[in-house]
Tab-separated table of C-alpha atoms in Angstrom:
chain	number	residue	atom	x	y	z
A	286	MET	CA	0.000	0.000	0.000
A	287	SER	CA	1.299	3.444	-0.872
A	288	ASP	CA	1.424	6.402	1.490
A	289	GLN	CA	-1.250	8.149	-0.573
A	290	LEU	CA	-4.765	7.279	0.560
A	291	LEU	CA	-7.962	8.060	-1.286
A	292	HIS	CA	-11.117	8.690	0.727
A	293	ILE	CA	-14.398	7.844	-0.980
A	294	ILE	CA	-17.666	8.942	0.609
A	295	SER	CA	-21.318	8.989	-0.216
A	296	PHE	CA	-24.001	11.138	1.319
A	297	ILE	CA	-27.644	12.002	0.855
A	298	VAL	CA	-28.743	15.591	0.349
A	299	HIS	CA	-32.279	16.576	1.306
A	300	ALA	CA	-33.318	19.762	-0.476
A	301	ARG	CA	-36.557	21.525	-1.202
A	302	PRO	CA	-37.868	20.139	-4.516
A	303	GLU	CA	-37.674	23.570	-6.149
A	304	ALA	CA	-33.944	23.780	-5.223
A	305	LEU	CA	-33.015	20.265	-6.364
A	306	LYS	CA	-31.676	21.167	-9.817
A	307	GLN	CA	-29.730	24.170	-8.516
A	308	THR	CA	-28.200	22.078	-5.727
A	309	ALA	CA	-27.189	19.273	-8.100
A	310	GLU	CA	-25.569	21.806	-10.452
A	311	TRP	CA	-23.657	23.424	-7.567
A	312	ILE	CA	-22.307	20.038	-6.450
A	313	THR	CA	-21.177	19.191	-9.973
A	314	GLN	CA	-19.551	22.577	-10.637
A	315	HIS	CA	-17.964	23.363	-7.271
A	316	SER	CA	-16.732	20.113	-5.828
A	317	ALA	CA	-15.173	16.714	-6.258
A	318	GLY	CA	-18.678	15.338	-5.844
A	319	GLU	CA	-20.820	13.617	-8.410
A	320	VAL	CA	-24.592	13.298	-8.227
A	321	MET	CA	-25.318	9.607	-8.731
A	322	GLY	CA	-29.075	9.702	-8.274
A	323	GLU	CA	-31.970	11.975	-7.489
A	324	ASP	CA	-35.590	11.895	-6.491
A	325	ALA	CA	-37.976	14.673	-7.483
A	326	ALA	CA	-39.170	14.874	-3.873
A	327	GLY	CA	-35.844	16.512	-2.981
A	328	LYS	CA	-33.191	13.823	-2.470
A	329	LEU	CA	-29.766	13.573	-4.102
A	330	VAL	CA	-27.246	10.746	-3.758
A	331	VAL	CA	-23.706	12.131	-3.938
A	332	VAL	CA	-20.364	10.325	-4.214
A	333	ALA	CA	-17.085	12.188	-3.740
A	334	GLU	CA	-13.422	11.295	-3.459
A	335	HIS	CA	-10.356	13.161	-2.254
A	336	THR	CA	-6.989	12.419	-0.671
A	337	ASP	CA	-7.874	14.733	2.217
A	338	GLU	CA	-10.750	13.510	4.369
A	339	GLN	CA	-11.262	17.005	5.802
A	340	GLN	CA	-11.980	18.340	2.308
A	341	LEU	CA	-14.838	15.862	1.996
A	342	LEU	CA	-16.305	16.867	5.341
A	343	ALA	CA	-16.009	20.509	4.267
A	344	LEU	CA	-17.853	19.634	1.055
A	345	MET	CA	-20.789	18.324	3.072
A	346	ASP	CA	-20.785	21.507	5.155
A	347	HIS	CA	-20.769	23.667	2.010
A	348	VAL	CA	-23.646	21.678	0.538
A	349	ARG	CA	-25.644	22.224	3.736
A	350	GLU	CA	-25.131	25.986	3.304
A	351	GLN	CA	-26.661	26.079	-0.185
A	352	PRO	CA	-30.045	27.800	-0.583
A	353	GLY	CA	-32.898	25.319	-0.318
A	354	VAL	CA	-30.832	22.529	1.249
A	355	ILE	CA	-32.390	21.103	4.382
A	356	ASP	CA	-29.561	18.724	5.356
A	357	ALA	CA	-26.837	16.385	4.131
A	358	ALA	CA	-26.386	13.006	5.806
A	359	PHE	CA	-23.218	10.914	5.656
A	360	VAL	CA	-23.818	7.350	4.410
A	361	TYR	CA	-20.540	5.627	3.514
A	362	HIS	CA	-16.766	6.053	3.821
A	363	GLU	CA	-14.011	3.889	2.340
A	364	VAL	CA	-10.259	4.401	2.320
A	365	VAL	CA	-8.236	2.870	-0.513
A	366	ASP	CA	-4.698	3.063	-1.851
A	367	ALA	CA	-4.757	5.939	-4.343
A	368	LEU	CA	-2.252	4.228	-6.635
A	369	THR	CA	-4.380	1.109	-7.099
A	370	ALA	CA	-7.894	2.505	-6.634
A	371	ASP	CA	-8.804	2.163	-10.298
A	372	GLU	CA	-7.517	-1.387	-10.678
A	373	PRO	CA	-10.124	-4.150	-10.851
A	374	HIS	CA	-10.513	-6.209	-7.690
A	375	VAL	CA	-10.823	-9.938	-8.181
């Protein structure tokens, strides 16, 4: 394992339905996050990765501060070797 670790997280964003599109666009444009799913009722599933875990926690805080966002809830966290993260696992 290398000294470089990659943190991968997922979280759910609960936003007002009228703010859903704007929130998804903000996540895509301003972060290492990617919207992987959404529900018209106001839910987004976000996956993000970074070598600095604190940057990911800050991302969640910034998402919470967006207009129309009610909350963001942490779901999953995995730490992998950044050098081999994209290799297939058998």
